[in-house]
XYZ file of C-alpha atoms in Angstrom:
684
model
C 105.789 -21.439 -8.438
C 102.564 -22.855 -6.871
C 100.100 -24.744 -9.007
C 96.750 -23.018 -9.619
C 93.783 -24.275 -7.566
C 91.023 -26.072 -9.422
C 87.287 -26.598 -8.621
C 86.766 -30.234 -7.623
C 83.328 -30.232 -9.215
C 84.877 -29.506 -12.525
C 86.730 -32.836 -12.512
C 83.953 -34.965 -10.904
C 82.326 -37.781 -12.818
C 79.035 -36.529 -14.194
C 77.389 -39.922 -13.535
C 78.376 -39.970 -9.845
C 75.676 -39.063 -7.246
C 76.035 -35.699 -5.561
C 77.940 -35.676 -2.271
C 75.823 -35.897 0.894
C 75.722 -32.893 3.135
C 77.303 -33.139 6.530
C 74.861 -34.525 9.094
C 72.414 -35.982 6.540
C 70.969 -39.419 7.266
C 71.450 -42.526 5.142
C 69.397 -42.903 2.013
C 65.904 -44.468 2.399
C 65.623 -48.162 1.703
C 62.144 -47.592 0.082
C 61.491 -45.749 -3.121
C 59.137 -42.743 -2.770
C 55.544 -43.426 -3.955
C 54.743 -42.501 -7.503
C 52.190 -39.723 -8.111
C 49.473 -42.088 -9.400
C 49.762 -44.342 -6.361
C 49.496 -41.313 -4.045
C 46.313 -40.217 -5.812
C 44.782 -43.666 -5.384
C 45.480 -43.539 -1.662
C 43.770 -40.151 -1.319
C 40.811 -41.344 -3.375
C 40.460 -44.412 -1.160
C 40.354 -42.251 1.962
C 37.742 -39.985 0.378
C 35.542 -42.934 -0.603
C 35.821 -44.483 2.829
C 34.975 -41.197 4.533
C 32.056 -40.624 2.166
C 30.647 -44.098 2.835
C 30.926 -43.559 6.563
C 29.127 -40.213 6.340
C 26.478 -41.759 4.082
C 25.785 -44.485 6.628
C 25.489 -41.872 9.364
C 23.086 -39.772 7.267
C 20.955 -42.819 6.424
C 20.799 -43.755 10.079
C 19.878 -40.179 11.030
C 17.172 -40.015 8.358
C 15.728 -43.374 9.397
C 15.288 -42.026 12.928
C 14.276 -38.410 12.280
C 12.377 -38.793 8.976
C 10.577 -42.142 8.989
C 8.703 -42.690 5.747
C 5.635 -43.772 7.701
C 5.113 -40.179 8.801
C 4.609 -39.058 5.212
C 1.930 -41.730 4.704
C -0.507 -39.878 6.951
C -2.137 -36.527 6.165
C -0.834 -33.759 8.369
C -3.036 -33.058 11.365
C -2.054 -29.451 12.047
C -1.969 -28.346 15.641
C -5.009 -27.318 17.547
C -3.941 -23.770 18.364
C -4.962 -22.062 21.579
C -4.503 -18.290 21.539
C -3.670 -16.916 24.975
C -3.853 -13.356 26.304
C -0.908 -11.751 28.081
C -2.436 -12.645 31.453
C -3.102 -16.300 30.601
C -6.750 -16.227 29.488
C -7.847 -18.411 26.585
C -8.938 -16.130 23.738
C -9.873 -18.735 21.150
C -9.059 -22.283 20.135
C -8.790 -23.366 16.522
C -8.513 -26.807 14.955
C -7.866 -27.842 11.352
C -10.253 -29.177 8.682
C -8.711 -32.287 7.101
C -9.925 -35.270 5.039
C -8.676 -38.503 3.501
C -5.632 -38.526 1.180
C -5.947 -38.416 -2.601
C -4.645 -40.937 -5.135
C -2.999 -39.606 -8.289
C -4.379 -42.395 -10.495
C -7.938 -41.383 -9.574
C -7.507 -37.660 -10.253
C -8.101 -36.029 -13.652
C -4.769 -35.325 -15.336
C -5.286 -31.567 -15.169
C -5.384 -31.570 -11.353
C -1.758 -32.599 -10.695
C -0.732 -30.681 -13.821
C -2.060 -27.432 -12.356
C 0.062 -27.871 -9.231
C 3.181 -28.898 -11.127
C 2.834 -26.020 -13.605
C 2.941 -23.372 -10.892
C 4.989 -25.109 -8.170
C 7.451 -27.524 -9.818
C 7.330 -27.912 -13.595
C 10.265 -30.371 -13.664
C 8.883 -32.550 -10.873
C 9.090 -35.819 -12.811
C 12.663 -35.207 -14.012
C 14.646 -33.985 -10.982
C 15.954 -35.977 -7.987
C 14.259 -33.977 -5.248
C 16.318 -30.794 -5.618
C 16.225 -28.835 -8.867
C 19.429 -26.821 -9.474
C 17.911 -25.220 -12.565
C 14.880 -24.107 -10.602
C 17.059 -22.666 -7.838
C 19.196 -20.784 -10.361
C 16.109 -19.454 -12.159
C 14.532 -18.259 -8.905
C 17.781 -16.622 -7.784
C 18.131 -14.811 -11.110
C 14.516 -13.622 -10.996
C 14.798 -12.416 -7.402
C 18.026 -10.568 -8.203
C 16.557 -8.567 -11.076
C 12.865 -8.334 -10.153
C 11.202 -5.177 -8.839
C 10.205 -6.744 -5.538
C 8.367 -9.936 -6.457
C 10.089 -13.152 -5.455
C 10.174 -16.747 -6.596
C 11.054 -19.851 -4.639
C 13.311 -22.625 -5.847
C 11.955 -25.397 -3.629
C 10.608 -28.497 -5.367
C 7.411 -30.301 -4.408
C 9.558 -32.940 -2.711
C 11.328 -30.277 -0.650
C 8.013 -28.694 0.318
C 6.752 -32.080 1.485
C 9.969 -32.583 3.469
C 9.578 -29.200 5.142
C 5.878 -29.585 5.874
C 6.070 -33.090 7.311
C 9.446 -33.334 9.013
C 10.818 -29.859 9.713
C 9.933 -26.641 11.494
C 9.222 -23.376 9.670
C 12.503 -21.621 10.573
C 14.450 -20.138 7.657
C 18.018 -21.047 8.566
C 20.622 -22.551 6.269
C 20.758 -25.635 8.509
C 17.087 -26.285 7.993
C 17.470 -25.907 4.207
C 20.309 -28.454 4.243
C 18.197 -30.955 6.206
C 15.325 -30.281 3.830
C 17.502 -31.177 0.826
C 18.746 -34.400 2.466
C 15.216 -35.491 3.358
C 14.119 -34.687 -0.208
C 16.786 -37.058 -1.574
C 15.683 -39.653 1.001
C 12.050 -39.426 -0.127
C 13.007 -39.621 -3.782
C 15.074 -42.765 -3.115
C 12.299 -44.681 -1.375
C 9.046 -43.356 -2.849
C 7.736 -43.106 -6.388
C 6.980 -39.711 -7.886
C 3.234 -40.367 -7.674
C 3.509 -41.293 -3.995
C 5.403 -38.079 -3.258
C 2.835 -35.990 -5.132
C -0.051 -37.743 -3.345
C 1.416 -37.014 0.076
C 2.115 -33.414 -0.877
C -1.427 -32.750 -2.136
C -2.914 -34.470 0.918
C -0.925 -32.352 3.402
C -0.616 -28.821 2.004
C -2.514 -25.824 3.446
C -5.261 -24.196 1.343
C -6.426 -21.366 3.625
C -9.580 -21.116 5.757
C -7.989 -23.596 8.176
C -8.304 -26.341 5.520
C -5.505 -28.849 4.888
C -5.281 -31.316 2.013
C -6.725 -31.313 -1.508
C -9.830 -33.341 -0.651
C -10.828 -31.079 2.231
C -10.138 -27.979 0.090
C -12.181 -29.234 -2.882
C -15.132 -29.999 -0.604
C -14.789 -26.727 1.304
C -14.552 -24.310 -1.631
C -16.497 -26.166 -4.358
C -18.505 -28.837 -2.489
C -17.192 -31.569 -4.775
C -14.648 -34.377 -4.560
C -11.172 -33.718 -5.980
C -11.816 -36.453 -8.591
C -14.439 -34.156 -10.149
C -12.518 -30.857 -10.151
C -12.603 -28.796 -13.331
C -9.534 -27.070 -14.770
C -10.493 -23.617 -13.372
C -11.190 -25.119 -9.953
C -7.901 -27.034 -9.916
C -6.052 -23.887 -11.031
C -7.585 -21.819 -8.226
C -6.620 -24.412 -5.604
C -3.087 -24.620 -6.992
C -2.822 -20.842 -6.881
C -3.714 -20.694 -3.188
C -0.467 -22.356 -2.127
C 1.565 -19.161 -2.589
C -0.347 -17.303 0.149
C -3.276 -19.398 1.389
C -4.374 -17.064 4.170
C -4.292 -13.965 1.975
C -5.708 -15.562 -1.202
C -8.480 -17.677 0.339
C -11.369 -17.089 -2.129
C -13.966 -16.838 0.639
C -12.392 -13.522 1.675
C -10.423 -12.522 -1.441
C -12.174 -13.926 -4.506
C -10.669 -11.294 -6.796
C -7.136 -12.146 -5.693
C -7.771 -15.892 -5.940
C -9.101 -15.523 -9.494
C -6.129 -13.412 -10.535
C -3.751 -16.013 -9.150
C -5.719 -18.817 -10.882
C -5.245 -16.982 -14.190
C -1.477 -17.135 -13.640
C -1.752 -20.871 -13.010
C -3.668 -21.554 -16.230
C -1.120 -19.521 -18.179
C 1.636 -21.567 -16.549
C -0.210 -24.704 -17.711
C -0.041 -23.325 -21.249
C 3.687 -22.609 -20.895
C 4.246 -26.150 -19.604
C 2.364 -27.676 -22.547
C -0.593 -28.979 -20.541
C -3.083 -26.658 -22.290
C -3.228 -24.782 -25.547
C -3.706 -21.031 -25.460
C -7.118 -21.449 -27.094
C -8.197 -23.945 -24.424
C -7.013 -21.622 -21.709
C -8.822 -18.607 -23.177
C -12.074 -20.583 -23.350
C -12.080 -21.473 -19.639
C -15.018 -19.995 -17.695
C -14.407 -18.028 -14.465
C -14.507 -20.244 -11.427
C -17.470 -20.023 -9.058
C -17.482 -20.914 -5.384
C -19.903 -23.293 -3.687
C -18.666 -23.101 -0.111
C -19.609 -25.925 2.194
C -19.724 -24.490 5.679
C -17.916 -26.525 8.308
C -19.187 -26.219 11.876
C -16.602 -24.813 14.254
C -17.104 -25.451 17.927
C -14.582 -22.828 18.965
C -15.395 -19.315 20.056
C -14.545 -16.614 17.550
C -13.261 -13.127 18.182
C -12.163 -10.356 15.856
C -8.673 -10.360 17.325
C -8.347 -14.144 17.010
C -9.316 -14.058 13.337
C -6.769 -11.317 12.692
C -3.849 -12.990 14.454
C -4.545 -16.625 13.505
C -2.551 -16.759 10.215
C 0.588 -15.501 11.970
C -0.085 -17.832 14.891
C -0.196 -20.831 12.539
C 3.115 -19.812 11.026
C 4.539 -19.353 14.515
C 3.320 -22.794 15.687
C 5.649 -24.572 13.268
C 5.075 -28.143 14.460
C 2.401 -30.235 12.773
C 1.199 -32.437 15.609
C -0.184 -31.770 19.061
C -1.875 -28.792 20.664
C -0.002 -25.513 20.547
C -0.437 -22.587 22.942
C 0.457 -19.286 21.303
C 0.903 -16.187 23.444
C -0.553 -12.992 21.990
C -0.314 -9.307 22.883
C -3.999 -8.972 23.810
C -4.756 -7.833 27.355
C -7.857 -9.589 28.667
C -8.890 -6.770 31.022
C -8.453 -4.054 28.420
C -10.298 -6.128 25.805
C -13.324 -6.428 28.087
C -13.271 -2.674 28.688
C -13.219 -2.057 24.921
C -16.174 -4.361 24.316
C -18.107 -2.720 27.167
C -17.431 0.799 25.867
C -18.770 -0.118 22.430
C -21.728 -2.013 23.876
C -22.823 0.953 26.040
C -22.562 3.536 23.257
C -25.834 4.847 21.753
C -25.112 3.528 18.261
C -28.629 2.704 17.107
C -28.270 0.731 13.890
C -24.687 1.878 13.248
C -21.589 -0.247 13.608
C -18.443 0.551 15.582
C -14.806 -0.492 15.640
C -12.002 0.061 18.143
C -8.337 -0.871 18.128
C -5.958 -0.139 21.002
C -2.207 -0.655 20.934
C 0.928 0.282 22.765
C 3.242 2.792 21.051
C 5.354 -0.111 19.802
C 2.374 -1.544 17.875
C 1.421 -4.338 20.306
C -2.358 -4.610 19.957
C -3.985 -5.008 23.384
C -7.653 -4.748 22.376
C -9.664 -5.023 19.177
C -13.370 -4.697 18.468
C -14.373 -5.172 14.842
C -18.128 -4.681 15.238
C -21.022 -4.679 17.659
C -21.654 -8.433 17.507
C -19.198 -11.055 16.222
C -21.880 -13.760 16.143
C -23.973 -11.685 13.725
C -21.077 -10.350 11.654
C -17.455 -11.539 11.777
C -16.364 -8.801 9.343
C -13.564 -6.959 11.114
C -14.156 -3.247 10.605
C -10.986 -2.369 12.503
C -8.781 -4.192 9.979
C -10.695 -5.192 6.839
C -12.850 -2.105 6.254
C -11.434 0.890 4.412
C -13.235 4.129 5.227
C -12.445 7.792 4.781
C -10.473 9.081 7.791
C -11.787 12.635 7.541
C -9.872 15.230 9.494
C -7.758 12.632 11.318
C -5.738 12.697 8.085
C -4.738 16.294 8.837
C -2.026 14.844 11.063
C -0.019 14.168 7.889
C -0.781 17.607 6.411
C 0.526 19.486 9.438
C 3.540 17.209 9.811
C 4.401 17.984 6.185
C 4.084 21.684 7.002
C 6.469 21.326 9.940
C 8.927 19.425 7.763
C 8.784 22.413 5.424
C 9.849 24.737 8.248
C 6.526 26.074 9.508
C 5.548 26.291 13.201
C 2.262 26.233 15.175
C 2.507 30.023 15.560
C 2.550 30.658 11.816
C -0.632 32.252 10.530
C -2.958 30.984 7.833
C -6.224 32.176 6.316
C -9.349 30.476 7.581
C -11.498 32.156 4.942
C -13.500 30.801 2.008
C -11.520 29.597 -1.019
C -12.921 31.428 -4.035
C -10.379 30.485 -6.684
C -9.457 27.256 -8.429
C -11.536 24.214 -9.303
C -11.534 22.754 -5.781
C -13.389 24.936 -3.261
C -13.997 23.105 0.024
C -15.951 24.666 2.850
C -15.714 24.521 6.612
C -18.323 22.649 8.573
C -21.421 24.833 8.966
C -19.840 27.598 6.907
C -17.924 28.924 9.908
C -14.688 30.854 9.282
C -12.325 32.555 11.697
C -10.236 34.864 9.585
C -6.493 34.754 9.971
C -5.524 32.275 12.664
C -2.482 30.283 13.769
C -1.815 26.726 12.660
C -2.475 25.598 16.232
C -5.931 27.160 16.132
C -6.612 25.825 12.642
C -5.776 22.285 13.749
C -7.799 22.528 16.956
C -10.803 23.881 15.066
C -10.209 21.345 12.256
C -10.408 24.000 9.562
C -10.843 22.475 6.128
C -9.769 25.511 4.134
C -6.616 25.891 6.242
C -5.673 22.244 5.600
C -6.186 22.670 1.861
C -4.124 25.871 1.810
C -1.338 24.098 3.692
C -1.426 21.217 1.204
C -1.178 23.703 -1.658
C 1.794 25.312 0.045
C 3.823 22.160 0.870
C 2.655 20.015 -2.064
C 0.448 16.919 -2.254
C 3.480 14.677 -2.817
C 5.035 15.765 0.474
C 1.815 15.026 2.354
C 1.721 11.554 0.796
C 5.393 11.073 1.721
C 4.598 11.733 5.382
C 1.665 9.312 5.288
C 3.842 6.598 3.745
C 6.590 7.215 6.307
C 4.079 6.694 9.108
C 2.902 3.374 7.679
C -0.116 4.172 5.496
C -0.140 1.640 2.641
C -3.627 2.262 1.217
C -3.914 4.068 -2.158
C -4.005 7.864 -1.753
C -5.553 10.382 -4.139
C -3.020 12.816 -5.582
C -5.117 15.968 -5.403
C -6.049 18.621 -2.857
C -9.025 16.644 -1.535
C -6.452 14.367 0.096
C -6.027 17.018 2.818
C -9.583 16.365 4.009
C -9.148 12.599 4.295
C -11.028 11.485 1.185
C -8.810 8.428 0.586
C -10.015 5.250 2.292
C -7.714 3.852 4.988
C -8.113 0.935 7.440
C -8.631 2.077 11.014
C -5.634 0.062 12.190
C -3.327 2.046 9.859
C -4.553 5.296 11.400
C -3.782 3.875 14.826
C -0.285 2.917 13.634
C 0.367 6.476 12.423
C -0.708 8.048 15.713
C 1.290 5.392 17.589
C 4.374 6.607 15.713
C 3.818 10.103 17.143
C 3.361 8.624 20.616
C 6.544 6.551 20.228
C 8.602 9.339 18.654
C 9.750 7.058 15.816
C 8.273 5.556 12.682
C 6.935 3.392 11.205
C 5.025 1.426 13.835
C 3.573 -1.895 12.667
C 0.574 -3.336 14.489
C 1.118 -6.910 15.649
C -0.796 -9.414 17.733
C 2.076 -11.777 18.575
C 5.183 -10.903 20.594
C 8.072 -10.115 18.224
C 10.444 -12.975 17.473
C 14.204 -12.684 17.736
C 15.530 -11.385 14.431
C 18.932 -11.544 12.826
C 21.132 -8.479 12.513
C 20.263 -8.030 8.830
C 16.513 -8.123 9.517
C 16.941 -5.656 12.364
C 18.929 -3.376 10.090
C 16.298 -3.459 7.334
C 13.393 -2.928 9.757
C 15.054 -0.126 11.713
C 12.801 2.752 12.704
C 13.569 6.398 12.068
C 13.254 9.027 14.766
C 11.217 12.211 14.342
C 13.010 15.507 14.368
C 12.699 16.742 17.959
C 11.174 20.083 17.006
C 8.693 18.538 14.565
C 7.638 15.967 17.169
C 7.119 18.630 19.837
C 5.045 20.766 17.455
C 2.727 17.976 16.261
C 2.194 16.839 19.845
C 1.367 20.445 20.741
C -1.326 20.453 18.055
C -2.751 17.069 19.067
C -2.950 18.255 22.661
C -4.725 21.433 21.597
C -7.270 19.516 19.503
C -8.009 16.980 22.246
C -8.208 19.392 25.151
C -9.506 22.694 23.738
C -10.653 21.831 20.238
C -13.107 19.545 18.486
C -12.011 16.530 20.535
C -12.484 18.040 23.983
C -15.145 15.431 24.859
C -12.301 12.911 24.955
C -10.046 14.881 27.334
C -8.779 13.050 30.415
C -7.075 14.423 33.511
C -3.807 12.992 32.241
C -2.145 14.463 29.153
C -4.393 13.687 26.188
C -3.488 13.877 22.494
C -5.838 13.213 19.606
C -7.822 14.287 16.581
C -11.401 13.988 15.419
C -12.578 13.061 11.946
C -15.979 13.384 10.283
C -16.583 12.600 6.630
C -18.996 14.034 4.072
C -22.630 13.872 5.227
C -21.465 12.277 8.500
C -20.926 8.877 6.898
C -17.977 8.188 9.219
C -17.084 9.581 12.628
C -13.644 8.887 14.101
C -11.467 9.772 17.047
C -7.812 8.713 17.238
C -5.537 9.622 20.102
C -3.271 8.495 22.894
C -2.829 8.961 26.629
C -1.139 7.082 29.441
C 0.973 4.949 27.092
C -1.978 3.640 25.073
C -3.010 4.551 21.510
C -6.652 4.023 20.548
C -8.709 4.600 17.401
C -12.521 4.546 17.413
C -14.819 4.542 14.360
C -18.586 4.512 13.962
C -20.562 4.304 10.722
C -22.952 2.223 8.655
C -21.803 -0.755 6.613
C -23.750 0.525 3.612
C -21.950 3.899 3.877
C -25.202 5.757 4.506
C -25.108 8.945 6.645
C -25.267 8.645 10.402
C -28.388 10.132 11.966
C -28.282 13.541 13.599
C -25.086 14.663 11.887
C -22.842 12.555 14.135
C -19.252 13.780 14.341
C -15.900 12.475 15.543
C -16.020 14.742 18.584
C -19.328 13.196 19.657
C -19.950 9.483 20.213
C -16.464 8.296 19.085
C -14.731 10.757 21.441
C -16.932 9.658 24.335
C -16.364 5.954 23.563
C -12.645 6.729 23.514
C -12.770 8.564 26.854
C -14.889 5.954 28.611
C -12.628 3.150 27.397
C -9.338 4.921 28.035
C -10.253 6.028 31.547
C -10.590 2.391 32.578
C -7.705 1.118 30.482
C -5.184 3.503 32.074
C -6.908 3.332 35.483
C -8.184 6.887 35.568
C -11.714 6.811 36.940
C -13.980 9.369 35.263
C -17.680 9.736 34.754
C -19.160 9.465 31.295
C -18.646 12.763 29.475
C -21.969 14.584 28.875
C -22.912 15.282 25.285
C -22.554 19.052 25.616
C -19.146 19.042 27.343
C -16.924 21.822 26.025
C -13.755 23.280 27.442
C -14.259 26.898 28.467
C -10.858 27.780 27.067
C -12.156 26.941 23.597
C -13.731 30.393 23.275
C -10.356 32.031 23.813
C -8.508 29.534 21.607
C -10.807 29.465 18.601
C -13.403 32.202 18.738
C -16.252 31.687 16.321
C -18.318 34.862 16.038
C -20.626 36.030 13.276
C -21.505 39.707 12.789
C -24.578 41.008 11.063
C -24.589 44.559 9.629
C -26.550 46.436 7.071
C -23.842 45.971 4.477
C -23.635 42.193 4.679
C -21.886 39.539 6.715
C -18.734 40.498 8.512
C -16.426 37.751 9.794
C -14.701 38.337 13.104
C -11.762 36.277 14.428
C -10.375 36.657 17.941
C -7.094 35.143 19.099
C -4.353 35.796 21.622
C -2.813 38.458 19.396
C -5.965 40.435 18.715
C -8.905 40.586 16.336
C -9.300 39.996 12.589
C -12.242 41.584 10.735
C -13.213 40.272 7.287
C -15.517 42.512 5.228
C -15.982 40.808 1.887
C -12.537 40.393 0.316
C -10.985 43.019 2.615
C -9.322 42.128 5.917
C -8.438 44.335 8.900
C -6.112 43.232 11.718
C -6.597 44.841 15.167
C -3.816 43.894 17.603
C -4.634 43.804 21.311
C -2.456 46.886 21.952
C -4.275 48.999 19.312
C -6.424 51.828 20.744
C -10.142 51.291 20.802
C -12.235 53.061 18.147
C -13.687 56.476 18.997
C -16.643 56.484 21.356
C -18.927 57.988 18.740
C -18.401 55.019 16.429
C -21.536 52.888 16.614
C -20.646 49.272 17.475
C -21.819 46.609 15.108
C -24.688 44.357 16.140
C -23.051 41.083 17.210
C -24.819 37.734 17.442
C -22.319 35.229 18.841
C -22.881 31.626 17.858
C -22.423 28.680 20.178
C -18.909 27.254 20.217
C -18.542 23.964 18.385
C -19.848 21.031 20.404
C -17.265 18.391 19.655
C -17.744 18.641 15.911
C -15.287 18.734 13.089
C -15.092 21.511 10.613
C -15.528 19.003 7.866
C -14.494 15.809 6.253
């Protein structure tokens, strides 16, 4: 009988090493490293690599960010603005002065800047993680306002050593340079260089130059309110410059003084007792030539320049030839004592010409951009677009009769009414009562929505008077809205510099929306009717012309906005004191003729100046305007393509063209036809 087999492992010595597998090599002669020794080796490599990188960074900083550069006040570039065809538009240089010394300034001066810009300046190492976290949290949960997390040291690093691009690489270099400055300069030295370099608006750089410019006093004598106002300018120096926006500068200064209270620099009682700051501007002679367009585009051009030394040439969208035509058209117009403004742009918003007044040397106030005036009937563009969005068409009928109910009862210009007419006729004749009835039908909110979609940012009244253009709007925003119709997409933003390359996210957020094809065709139909056979016929060119007139209450403003030949132009005339224009001027008069004379040259269509009494013969067929006198009172008569409408008091009779004529024995009424409208609006 065979013996049972046994497992060799069961009889092996437990202390013996396990058998080697077949093919395995001999055991190592060296013991494997212990875990702690392995960690020390890794740590040594990390330290060595870190030291090597540190030496490289120090070498790079010594070459690219020499401390000597921060010892000098920034001399910002002399900027030359160039037209698209290479002409010099204007040249601008900076106003600078000697640096300041912290020890010589009143304590409240640096405190004002630290309170609003970098409250932990004396405790951080150049980059403030707490400040970054606070700003990120605020920006995440705010309703649109934003905070920055950059320290004063970082702002100095960016202003002196870096360009103005907003990439992550630039932010990383900014942080490294901030650490470099903190390592080699004292806090006071950093603050001195920052205050001596920063931009304060009005082309003024540095605290000393700003104190002398706005208050005509040295920075060593600044009061708390004055220091607070200067500190507040740093957020948006071009927009908050007190010479052009004193209200905004004072509001921002109030935030600074409250921040000084929060930081412990002032008590609330001291802050409440501060008087409002007053300006004492010291004018600085400027040898450069000024233009309205140059003033408008300069803030963006300075941001675009980026570098801080040397002359910079910035290309703009202005067309030198077209600009000269615009100035000539305004100069030749019979304006008397009135002012005028003109802005012309391509459908994409590229401004090619801008006139902000009759004479820049006498008044640099830009009425094309800075002034807000009532647009009158040019605002009806938004009313009719809202109607088309609601499903209406140009052939739909509406009552052009007096409004006798409700608290708001507007009237047509001259008391002229046409009975029941189509929307196309109502727009061409610029009927006020029709626009108000349309606004009632579609809703004020929907009209405002259209205006906002097309780029209007000005406050708008939320009542029926909105339909007649009673809310004040800058002329350039009207041009943007009409440019959207010309382009077929909205919104269109006016710009004076060629667009920069944007990232995919920025392109996504700024993407335009296209008009509905039918709505676009209908509103263009109406604009063509108004410009060729309606109140704007004095502007009509041989090429396809689209536009709308506007005249405000008592002829205080007269406007024509339209487009032809790939160019969108808005023209305004009025008085700066808002007094009425003489002779009942209207948008279909001088503004339409300025528009036509300018546009004919701009798009190379030679035409003679339009006579004052020009009127398209088709107007009589399109918008008949007849008054009838009978023994029983006034009878309104409206004639259109479909027939005749007779209004006798509240009653209305419609006589289609195919209806038989009245019996021969019926005595005809005595008719006294009035003259067709001579380029005038029906109202505001």
